[in-house]
Tab-separated table of C-alpha atoms in Angstrom:
chain	number	residue	atom	x	y	z
A	1	MET	CA	16.682	-51.914	9.536
A	2	GLY	CA	20.087	-50.934	8.173
A	3	ALA	CA	21.198	-47.484	7.194
A	4	GLY	CA	21.490	-46.597	3.517
A	5	PRO	CA	24.882	-46.134	1.925
A	6	GLY	CA	26.349	-42.754	2.837
A	7	ALA	CA	23.720	-42.198	5.536
A	8	HIS	CA	24.700	-41.143	9.027
A	9	ALA	CA	22.934	-39.954	12.154
A	10	ALA	CA	22.474	-36.190	12.141
A	11	SER	CA	24.153	-34.342	15.001
A	12	ILE	CA	21.908	-32.175	17.173
A	13	THR	CA	23.966	-29.117	16.168
A	14	GLY	CA	23.535	-29.845	12.474
A	15	LEU	CA	19.851	-30.639	12.844
A	16	THR	CA	19.219	-27.461	14.859
A	17	ALA	CA	21.035	-25.356	12.271
A	18	ALA	CA	19.047	-27.028	9.486
A	19	VAL	CA	15.706	-26.437	11.214
A	20	ALA	CA	16.627	-22.812	11.966
A	21	THR	CA	17.524	-22.282	8.304
A	22	TYR	CA	14.300	-23.894	7.142
A	23	ALA	CA	12.108	-21.800	9.461
A	24	PRO	CA	12.257	-18.553	7.384
A	25	VAL	CA	10.370	-20.358	4.603
A	26	PHE	CA	7.250	-19.571	6.609
A	27	LEU	CA	8.084	-15.864	6.373
A	28	SER	CA	7.237	-16.124	2.682
A	29	LEU	CA	3.758	-17.240	3.669
A	30	PHE	CA	3.332	-14.393	6.188
A	31	ALA	CA	4.762	-11.725	3.870
A	32	GLY	CA	2.811	-12.927	0.840
A	33	MET	CA	-0.546	-13.122	2.611
A	34	LEU	CA	0.038	-9.755	4.254
A	35	LEU	CA	0.734	-8.039	0.943
A	36	ALA	CA	-2.053	-9.876	-0.903
A	37	ARG	CA	-4.561	-8.726	1.740
A	38	ASP	CA	-3.155	-5.205	1.847
A	39	ARG	CA	-3.525	-4.919	-1.931
A	40	THR	CA	-7.292	-5.070	-1.516
A	41	SER	CA	-7.366	-2.467	1.254
A	42	SER	CA	-8.115	1.232	0.988
A	43	PHE	CA	-5.156	1.973	3.222
A	44	LEU	CA	-2.685	0.719	0.628
A	45	SER	CA	-4.467	2.837	-1.997
A	46	ARG	CA	-3.865	5.821	0.256
A	47	LEU	CA	-0.187	4.928	0.517
A	48	PHE	CA	0.014	4.565	-3.277
A	49	VAL	CA	-0.903	8.251	-3.541
A	50	SER	CA	2.049	9.110	-1.285
A	51	PRO	CA	5.626	9.757	-2.493
A	52	MET	CA	6.676	6.225	-1.426
A	53	THR	CA	8.454	4.255	-4.149
A	54	ALA	CA	8.111	0.537	-4.836
A	55	ALA	CA	11.481	-0.012	-3.133
A	56	ASP	CA	10.179	1.816	-0.043
A	57	PHE	CA	7.155	-0.491	0.088
A	58	ILE	CA	9.212	-3.676	-0.290
A	59	LEU	CA	11.705	-2.449	2.318
A	60	GLY	CA	8.792	-1.650	4.628
A	61	TYR	CA	7.475	-5.199	4.341
A	62	THR	CA	10.923	-6.829	4.473
A	63	ALA	CA	12.552	-5.110	7.457
A	64	PRO	CA	10.075	-6.464	10.062
A	65	MET	CA	10.338	-9.922	8.503
A	66	LEU	CA	14.110	-9.900	8.964
A	67	ALA	CA	13.620	-8.887	12.596
A	68	VAL	CA	11.177	-11.780	12.981
A	69	SER	CA	13.758	-14.080	11.418
A	70	LEU	CA	16.400	-13.033	13.963
A	71	VAL	CA	14.063	-13.736	16.859
A	72	GLN	CA	12.784	-16.949	15.255
A	73	SER	CA	16.337	-18.266	14.809
A	74	LEU	CA	17.329	-17.362	18.361
A	75	ILE	CA	14.263	-19.144	19.769
A	76	THR	CA	15.022	-22.198	17.634
A	77	PHE	CA	18.574	-22.448	18.973
A	78	VAL	CA	17.529	-21.795	22.571
A	79	CYS	CA	14.736	-24.379	22.419
A	80	ALA	CA	17.147	-26.912	20.913
A	81	GLY	CA	18.960	-26.687	24.230
A	82	LEU	CA	16.107	-28.777	25.667
A	83	PHE	CA	17.038	-31.582	23.282
A	84	GLY	CA	20.768	-31.674	23.887
A	85	TYR	CA	22.083	-28.784	21.814
A	86	ARG	CA	24.775	-26.900	23.717
A	87	PRO	CA	24.380	-23.196	22.898
A	88	SER	CA	27.568	-21.285	22.248
A	89	VAL	CA	28.378	-17.822	21.036
A	90	ARG	CA	28.672	-19.279	17.522
A	91	LEU	CA	24.888	-19.496	17.328
A	92	LEU	CA	24.860	-15.686	16.978
A	93	PHE	CA	26.909	-16.096	13.807
A	94	GLY	CA	24.437	-18.710	12.650
A	95	VAL	CA	21.513	-16.357	13.258
A	96	VAL	CA	23.152	-13.740	11.007
A	97	VAL	CA	24.044	-16.299	8.335
A	98	ILE	CA	20.337	-17.226	8.099
A	99	LEU	CA	19.392	-13.637	7.138
A	100	PRO	CA	20.032	-13.983	3.359
A	101	MET	CA	17.714	-17.013	3.368
A	102	ALA	CA	15.133	-14.946	5.287
A	103	LEU	CA	15.499	-12.125	2.767
A	104	MET	CA	15.001	-14.503	-0.132
A	105	CYS	CA	11.957	-16.157	1.442
A	106	THR	CA	10.380	-12.784	2.230
A	107	ALA	CA	11.011	-11.590	-1.335
A	108	ILE	CA	9.451	-14.764	-2.786
A	109	GLY	CA	6.430	-14.221	-0.549
A	110	LEU	CA	6.138	-10.582	-1.617
A	111	LEU	CA	6.442	-11.585	-5.266
A	112	CYS	CA	3.555	-14.004	-4.805
A	113	GLY	CA	1.628	-11.398	-2.798
A	114	CYS	CA	1.971	-8.935	-5.699
A	115	LEU	CA	0.571	-11.404	-8.196
A	116	MET	CA	-1.907	-13.609	-6.339
A	117	SER	CA	-4.803	-13.540	-3.914
A	118	ASP	CA	-4.101	-14.370	-0.271
A	119	ARG	CA	-5.624	-17.828	-0.775
A	120	ALA	CA	-3.378	-18.555	-3.731
A	121	VAL	CA	-0.378	-17.337	-1.737
A	122	GLY	CA	-1.354	-19.839	0.951
A	123	GLY	CA	-1.210	-22.605	-1.630
A	124	VAL	CA	2.050	-21.587	-3.267
A	125	CYS	CA	4.062	-20.412	-0.255
A	126	GLY	CA	2.291	-22.435	2.428
A	127	ALA	CA	2.231	-25.809	0.712
A	128	MET	CA	4.449	-25.840	-2.369
A	129	LEU	CA	7.411	-23.739	-1.267
A	130	THR	CA	7.610	-25.302	2.198
A	131	THR	CA	7.668	-28.796	0.682
A	132	VAL	CA	10.087	-27.986	-2.131
A	133	SER	CA	12.489	-26.131	0.141
A	134	PHE	CA	12.350	-28.925	2.722
A	135	ILE	CA	13.302	-31.522	0.114
A	136	LEU	CA	15.936	-29.345	-1.548
A	137	SER	CA	17.499	-28.276	1.751
A	138	VAL	CA	18.474	-31.945	2.182
A	139	VAL	CA	17.772	-31.714	5.912
A	140	THR	CA	16.682	-35.282	6.445
A	141	VAL	CA	18.289	-37.146	3.573
A	142	PRO	CA	22.062	-36.789	3.171
A	143	VAL	CA	23.054	-35.413	-0.193
A	144	ALA	CA	25.517	-38.313	-0.584
A	145	VAL	CA	22.720	-40.867	-0.904
A	146	MET	CA	20.881	-38.960	-3.629
A	147	GLY	CA	21.403	-39.478	-7.298
A	148	PRO	CA	23.809	-37.168	-9.124
A	149	ALA	CA	21.029	-35.282	-10.932
A	150	PHE	CA	19.191	-34.384	-7.737
A	151	ARG	CA	22.467	-33.572	-6.016
A	152	HIS	CA	23.466	-31.133	-8.746
A	153	VAL	CA	20.073	-29.428	-8.668
A	154	ALA	CA	20.113	-29.138	-4.868
A	155	GLN	CA	23.635	-27.764	-4.840
A	156	ALA	CA	22.789	-25.137	-7.464
A	157	LEU	CA	19.801	-23.853	-5.504
A	158	PRO	CA	19.899	-21.751	-2.319
A	159	PHE	CA	18.069	-24.060	0.120
A	160	TYR	CA	20.826	-26.657	0.475
A	161	ASN	CA	23.545	-24.010	0.536
A	162	ALA	CA	21.805	-21.895	3.165
A	163	THR	CA	21.508	-24.967	5.384
A	164	GLN	CA	25.163	-25.891	4.913
A	165	ALA	CA	26.273	-22.305	5.607
A	166	THR	CA	24.402	-22.275	8.930
A	167	ILE	CA	25.708	-25.710	9.887
A	168	ALA	CA	29.222	-24.455	9.196
A	169	ALA	CA	28.624	-21.233	11.141
A	170	VAL	CA	27.379	-22.900	14.319
A	171	GLY	CA	29.702	-25.879	13.950
A	172	GLY	CA	32.871	-23.801	13.941
A	173	GLY	CA	33.634	-24.140	10.232
A	174	ALA	CA	33.688	-20.409	9.497
A	175	GLY	CA	35.737	-20.961	6.356
A	176	LEU	CA	32.940	-23.070	4.847
A	177	VAL	CA	30.250	-20.416	5.340
A	178	TRP	CA	31.027	-18.093	2.414
A	179	PRO	CA	31.369	-20.775	-0.287
A	180	HIS	CA	27.745	-21.697	0.419
A	181	LEU	CA	26.501	-18.210	1.214
A	182	ARG	CA	27.799	-16.798	-2.054
A	183	ILE	CA	25.248	-18.998	-3.800
A	184	VAL	CA	22.408	-17.910	-1.506
A	185	CYS	CA	23.080	-14.148	-1.631
A	186	PRO	CA	22.554	-13.629	-5.393
A	187	TYR	CA	19.252	-15.518	-5.180
A	188	ALA	CA	18.188	-13.290	-2.272
A	189	LEU	CA	19.118	-10.103	-4.128
A	190	GLU	CA	17.534	-11.228	-7.395
A	191	CYS	CA	14.281	-12.171	-5.662
A	192	THR	CA	14.223	-8.802	-3.858
A	193	VAL	CA	14.857	-6.852	-7.061
A	194	ALA	CA	12.155	-8.911	-8.786
A	195	ALA	CA	9.720	-8.153	-5.934
A	196	VAL	CA	10.407	-4.412	-6.272
A	197	GLY	CA	9.974	-4.593	-10.049
A	198	VAL	CA	6.739	-6.565	-9.941
A	199	PHE	CA	5.357	-4.356	-7.157
A	200	ALA	CA	6.111	-1.244	-9.243
A	201	TRP	CA	4.504	-2.838	-12.303
A	202	ARG	CA	1.360	-3.829	-10.381
A	203	ARG	CA	1.118	-0.355	-8.893
A	204	ARG	CA	1.405	1.225	-12.323
A	205	GLU	CA	-1.092	-1.111	-13.987
A	206	ARG	CA	-3.868	-0.830	-11.407
B	1	MET	CA	-2.854	28.989	-12.925
B	2	ASP	CA	-4.828	25.792	-13.454
B	3	ALA	CA	-4.416	23.326	-10.616
B	4	ILE	CA	-5.967	20.525	-12.659
B	5	ARG	CA	-6.454	20.266	-16.402
B	6	THR	CA	-7.600	17.074	-18.089
B	7	VAL	CA	-7.151	16.615	-21.831
B	8	ASP	CA	-9.377	14.025	-23.496
B	9	LEU	CA	-8.917	11.829	-20.431
B	10	THR	CA	-10.327	8.376	-21.130
B	11	LYS	CA	-10.516	5.145	-19.177
B	12	ARG	CA	-11.919	1.943	-20.626
B	13	TYR	CA	-12.397	-1.399	-18.891
B	14	GLY	CA	-12.963	-3.721	-21.833
B	15	ASP	CA	-16.121	-2.493	-23.537
B	16	LEU	CA	-17.081	-0.259	-20.626
B	17	VAL	CA	-16.063	3.377	-20.974
B	18	ALA	CA	-15.735	4.657	-17.405
B	19	VAL	CA	-14.431	8.093	-18.394
B	20	ASP	CA	-14.849	9.353	-21.951
B	21	LYS	CA	-12.640	12.147	-23.335
B	22	GLU	CA	-12.997	14.233	-20.209
B	23	ASN	CA	-11.852	17.849	-20.413
B	24	LEU	CA	-11.924	19.672	-17.095
B	25	VAL	CA	-10.187	22.747	-15.749
B	26	VAL	CA	-9.943	23.440	-12.019
B	27	GLU	CA	-8.453	26.747	-10.964
B	28	GLU	CA	-5.915	26.838	-8.159
B	29	GLY	CA	-7.294	27.512	-4.678
B	30	THR	CA	-10.877	26.670	-5.551
B	31	VAL	CA	-13.282	23.934	-4.502
B	32	PHE	CA	-14.476	21.949	-7.507
B	33	ALA	CA	-17.348	19.503	-7.126
B	34	LEU	CA	-17.730	16.506	-9.400
B	35	LEU	CA	-21.340	15.375	-9.413
B	36	GLY	CA	-23.061	12.358	-10.857
B	37	VAL	CA	-25.054	9.289	-9.975
B	38	ASN	CA	-23.248	6.100	-8.908
B	39	GLY	CA	-21.102	4.769	-11.734
B	40	ALA	CA	-20.880	8.114	-13.523
B	41	GLY	CA	-17.069	8.066	-13.481
B	42	LYS	CA	-16.308	10.387	-10.554
B	43	THR	CA	-14.183	7.971	-8.542
B	44	THR	CA	-12.432	6.728	-11.689
B	45	THR	CA	-11.522	10.330	-12.475
B	46	ILE	CA	-10.044	10.763	-8.991
B	47	SER	CA	-8.208	7.440	-9.296
B	48	ILE	CA	-6.609	8.580	-12.549
B	49	LEU	CA	-5.704	12.024	-11.237
B	50	THR	CA	-4.113	10.590	-8.089
B	51	GLY	CA	-2.090	8.046	-10.053
B	52	LEU	CA	-3.947	4.992	-8.785
B	53	THR	CA	-5.196	4.105	-12.265
B	54	ARG	CA	-3.582	4.740	-15.632
B	55	PRO	CA	-5.763	6.391	-18.261
B	56	THR	CA	-6.380	4.413	-21.447
B	57	SER	CA	-5.733	7.587	-23.432
B	58	GLY	CA	-5.461	11.312	-22.881
B	59	ASP	CA	-3.534	13.024	-20.123
B	60	ALA	CA	-4.076	15.267	-17.136
B	61	TYR	CA	-1.912	18.033	-15.741
B	62	LEU	CA	-1.728	18.771	-12.035
B	63	LEU	CA	0.023	22.027	-11.146
B	64	GLY	CA	1.271	22.011	-14.716
B	65	LYS	CA	2.826	18.516	-14.580
B	66	SER	CA	1.667	15.468	-16.494
B	67	ILE	CA	0.267	12.557	-14.503
B	68	LEU	CA	1.912	10.210	-17.011
B	69	ALA	CA	5.392	11.729	-16.874
B	70	ASP	CA	5.673	13.396	-13.469
B	71	GLY	CA	3.807	11.104	-11.080
B	72	ALA	CA	6.443	11.224	-8.325
B	73	TRP	CA	6.550	15.045	-8.359
B	74	ILE	CA	2.764	15.203	-8.225
B	75	ARG	CA	2.428	12.658	-5.395
B	76	GLU	CA	4.530	14.878	-3.127
B	77	ARG	CA	1.986	17.658	-3.504
B	78	ILE	CA	-1.386	15.950	-3.349
B	79	ASN	CA	-3.384	13.846	-0.940
B	80	VAL	CA	-6.649	11.976	-1.006
B	81	ALA	CA	-9.450	10.973	1.321
B	82	PRO	CA	-10.697	7.808	-0.432
B	83	GLN	CA	-14.325	6.787	-0.619
B	84	GLN	CA	-13.695	3.907	1.777
B	85	THR	CA	-12.240	4.638	5.188
B	86	ALA	CA	-8.499	4.149	4.808
B	87	VAL	CA	-6.713	3.843	8.133
B	88	ALA	CA	-4.130	1.450	9.578
B	89	GLU	CA	-6.377	-0.365	12.021
B	90	ASN	CA	-3.667	-1.614	14.357
B	91	LEU	CA	-2.049	1.787	14.819
B	92	THR	CA	-3.342	4.391	17.232
B	93	VAL	CA	-5.031	7.521	15.941
B	94	ARG	CA	-1.912	9.587	16.612
B	95	GLU	CA	0.350	6.970	14.986
B	96	ASN	CA	-1.834	6.961	11.869
B	97	LEU	CA	-1.490	10.718	11.552
B	98	GLU	CA	2.248	10.763	12.239
B	99	LEU	CA	2.790	7.895	9.793
B	100	ILE	CA	1.172	9.760	6.909
B	101	ALA	CA	2.945	13.014	7.806
B	102	GLY	CA	6.261	11.152	7.916
B	103	ILE	CA	5.685	9.386	4.620
B	104	HIS	CA	5.077	12.769	3.013
B	105	GLY	CA	8.454	13.950	4.234
B	106	GLN	CA	7.698	15.781	7.457
B	107	PRO	CA	10.486	15.410	10.054
B	108	ARG	CA	9.505	13.638	13.294
B	109	ARG	CA	8.957	16.829	15.298
B	110	LYS	CA	6.926	18.522	12.599
B	111	ALA	CA	4.879	15.353	12.109
B	112	ALA	CA	4.097	15.285	15.843
B	113	ALA	CA	3.101	18.956	15.780
B	114	SER	CA	0.956	18.439	12.679
B	115	ALA	CA	-0.738	15.468	14.334
B	116	GLU	CA	-1.488	17.558	17.410
B	117	ARG	CA	-3.039	20.300	15.265
B	118	VAL	CA	-5.192	17.913	13.227
B	119	LEU	CA	-6.286	15.985	16.335
B	120	GLY	CA	-7.716	19.253	17.654
B	121	GLU	CA	-9.294	20.306	14.358
B	122	PHE	CA	-11.134	17.018	13.953
B	123	GLY	CA	-12.111	16.389	17.565
B	124	LEU	CA	-9.866	13.344	17.770
B	125	ALA	CA	-7.709	14.427	20.738
B	126	GLY	CA	-9.748	12.324	23.171
B	127	VAL	CA	-9.071	9.131	21.232
B	128	ALA	CA	-5.496	9.889	20.169
B	129	ARG	CA	-4.121	6.867	22.014
B	130	GLN	CA	-6.813	4.445	20.882
B	131	ARG	CA	-6.169	1.961	18.119
B	132	ALA	CA	-8.038	2.918	14.976
B	133	LYS	CA	-9.916	-0.395	14.898
B	134	THR	CA	-11.561	0.388	18.236
B	135	LEU	CA	-13.153	3.585	16.885
B	136	SER	CA	-16.721	3.830	15.621
B	137	GLY	CA	-17.226	3.962	11.846
B	138	GLY	CA	-17.827	7.709	11.982
B	139	MET	CA	-14.688	8.377	14.005
B	140	GLN	CA	-12.635	6.206	11.643
B	141	ARG	CA	-13.989	8.312	8.788
B	142	ARG	CA	-12.926	11.482	10.577
B	143	LEU	CA	-9.462	10.039	11.047
B	144	SER	CA	-9.294	9.029	7.388
B	145	ILE	CA	-10.056	12.603	6.307
B	146	ALA	CA	-7.674	14.053	8.897
B	147	MET	CA	-4.933	11.872	7.399
B	148	ALA	CA	-5.542	13.523	4.030
B	149	LEU	CA	-5.219	17.002	5.486
B	150	ILE	CA	-2.190	16.544	7.718
B	151	THR	CA	0.240	16.878	4.831
B	152	ASP	CA	-0.980	20.347	3.792
B	153	PRO	CA	-1.480	19.200	0.183
B	154	ARG	CA	-1.655	21.701	-2.660
B	155	ILE	CA	-4.402	19.588	-4.215
B	156	LEU	CA	-6.756	17.588	-2.055
B	157	PHE	CA	-9.103	14.939	-3.455
B	158	LEU	CA	-12.151	14.247	-1.320
B	159	ASP	CA	-14.177	11.298	-2.574
B	160	GLU	CA	-17.564	11.433	-0.863
B	161	PRO	CA	-15.939	12.639	2.348
B	162	THR	CA	-19.058	13.144	4.417
B	163	VAL	CA	-20.561	9.676	3.958
B	164	GLY	CA	-20.902	8.103	7.377
B	165	LEU	CA	-20.256	11.305	9.299
B	166	ASP	CA	-22.711	12.666	11.859
B	167	VAL	CA	-24.028	16.199	11.522
B	168	PHE	CA	-21.377	17.653	13.827
B	169	ALA	CA	-18.498	16.020	11.976
B	170	ARG	CA	-19.969	17.143	8.662
B	171	ARG	CA	-20.097	20.710	9.895
B	172	GLU	CA	-16.535	20.503	11.171
B	173	LEU	CA	-15.352	19.157	7.826
B	174	ARG	CA	-17.258	21.876	6.010
B	175	ASP	CA	-15.519	24.498	8.150
B	176	VAL	CA	-12.143	22.919	7.442
B	177	ILE	CA	-12.821	22.947	3.698
B	178	LEU	CA	-13.892	26.596	3.844
B	179	SER	CA	-10.758	27.471	5.825
B	180	LEU	CA	-8.590	25.834	3.149
B	181	LYS	CA	-10.159	27.793	0.299
B	182	GLY	CA	-7.501	29.879	-1.385
B	183	LYS	CA	-4.700	27.801	0.159
B	184	ALA	CA	-5.384	24.420	-1.417
B	185	THR	CA	-7.305	23.231	-4.437
B	186	MET	CA	-9.979	20.711	-3.586
B	187	LEU	CA	-11.739	18.299	-5.909
B	188	LEU	CA	-14.775	16.919	-4.179
B	189	THR	CA	-17.329	14.279	-5.066
B	190	THR	CA	-20.533	14.069	-3.107
B	191	HIS	CA	-24.202	13.215	-3.359
B	192	TYR	CA	-25.136	15.968	-0.870
B	193	LEU	CA	-26.040	18.860	-3.147
B	194	GLU	CA	-26.511	21.336	-0.299
B	195	GLU	CA	-22.825	20.852	0.496
B	196	VAL	CA	-21.970	21.675	-3.082
B	197	GLU	CA	-24.062	24.840	-2.978
B	198	HIS	CA	-22.316	25.868	0.221
B	199	LEU	CA	-18.742	24.944	-0.679
B	200	ALA	CA	-18.092	24.666	-4.386
B	201	ASP	CA	-16.767	27.435	-6.610
B	202	ALA	CA	-17.369	25.330	-9.707
B	203	VAL	CA	-19.193	22.135	-10.564
B	204	ALA	CA	-19.095	19.487	-13.279
B	205	VAL	CA	-21.882	16.984	-13.834
B	206	MET	CA	-20.918	13.560	-15.139
B	207	VAL	CA	-23.181	11.005	-16.792
B	208	SER	CA	-21.854	7.633	-17.978
B	209	GLY	CA	-18.277	8.886	-18.093
B	210	ASN	CA	-19.095	12.129	-19.906
B	211	VAL	CA	-19.092	15.655	-18.513
B	212	VAL	CA	-22.511	16.932	-19.578
B	213	ALA	CA	-22.281	20.339	-17.924
B	214	SER	CA	-19.825	22.447	-15.991
B	215	GLY	CA	-19.646	25.913	-14.492
B	216	THR	CA	-20.762	27.606	-11.299
B	217	VAL	CA	-23.906	26.518	-9.490
B	218	ALA	CA	-25.638	29.618	-10.872
B	219	ASP	CA	-24.502	28.703	-14.409
B	220	LEU	CA	-26.030	25.229	-14.125
B	221	GLU	CA	-29.292	26.591	-12.747
B	222	ARG	CA	-29.507	29.161	-15.513
B	223	ARG	CA	-28.652	26.663	-18.237
B	224	SER	CA	-31.255	24.197	-17.031
B	225	GLY	CA	-33.877	26.868	-16.314
B	226	THR	CA	-34.271	25.821	-12.688
B	227	ASP	CA	-34.040	27.552	-9.316
B	228	THR	CA	-32.075	24.998	-7.304
B	229	LEU	CA	-28.993	22.874	-7.897
B	230	GLU	CA	-30.989	19.733	-7.175
B	231	ASP	CA	-33.508	20.566	-9.905
B	232	ALA	CA	-30.704	21.489	-12.274
B	233	PHE	CA	-28.902	18.215	-11.513
B	234	VAL	CA	-32.013	16.119	-12.054
B	235	LYS	CA	-32.744	17.865	-15.332
B	236	LEU	CA	-29.191	17.630	-16.622
B	237	VAL	CA	-28.656	14.030	-15.579
B	238	GLY	CA	-32.181	12.907	-16.470
B	239	GLY	CA	-31.905	14.395	-19.953
B	240	ALA	CA	-28.575	12.799	-20.638
B	241	ARG	CA	-29.289	9.271	-19.312
């Protein structure tokens, strides 16, 4: 079977970086289900009576998720060593470059957790977001072989850019990191601000 | 000074009126008991006063500040022991206490000292290192109430605090409430009328979201022509249902 036009075999470094960048998508599932369950608990009601602000709550949920992301990325890179990836100090840069993606995924999860039940979060973050982000991150299908419409959509969204930023970081192309990351960072910040806003609104409207 | 004043406080859920133009005054430093059968509107009242639920209309003033306009200021000065046990199950007893103290602004050292004090007051010192989820229901309830008291609130809301407590824990809680009289204002809901007789400076009786009577225990007995609070309660609630 011949390769498609523009297709090429993925390098182990690129594939590892892509998988590590994709992994935080599951943080949205964890964060969303955690918040959706907490919303029904008496303990969260107790915390709502405290001086904590909506930003405090979102920060409280996000900070551990970012720590998980750091560990998750490190494990991904280390385990890739079993399949031929040669770890270098550049992977530490890659781990940091993944953080905006982790922040965005956590914020999306928290947004869903504010608005939906834990079962609904499972459907949206566990099935829909993981599939959509996998396709749009262009991990398995090179962007060159896609039609122009899909390519433009993928390049305007954060999933593809986060993957390319990590590939550049661990592949030694430091100069290519920021052009991609500058697309990811606004999405991450906007999702976080939206999560804070929706959390505050839900708290007020209980 | 009034610690709590509600002005035509109303909460509707669709066609259901949970609290209907409630007007209450609770003086600072007193214990005020809110009585009523299940569904009378007691917990809804506490939810509104603590900022957990927005009123449909009306307002309430805690320590002179509006719950609608000054929620953040109020939340720094109040605490609540909810009807359901509210603890972080995966934290230890001590961690639960220190967490709440920290959230309410106590520095680490003060939070640790406060936790130590409350552990002693509530007989929780022996289980301080245990995770909350390993405690019995009664001990979790004790912890939940201790978490409300650790912040030294100026107004403390106790929503059926003695449900699930054994006789010793109930006595301990009663002693704690008596020791706080004059220092903190307490709004209490309970179905145990003997507790009300023992603890409360003033009482309000709610039926279907309305306050049908308020005053001291003696006032209610006199008004209803009865000799005990239980008889007065039955007469007041029975007549209004």
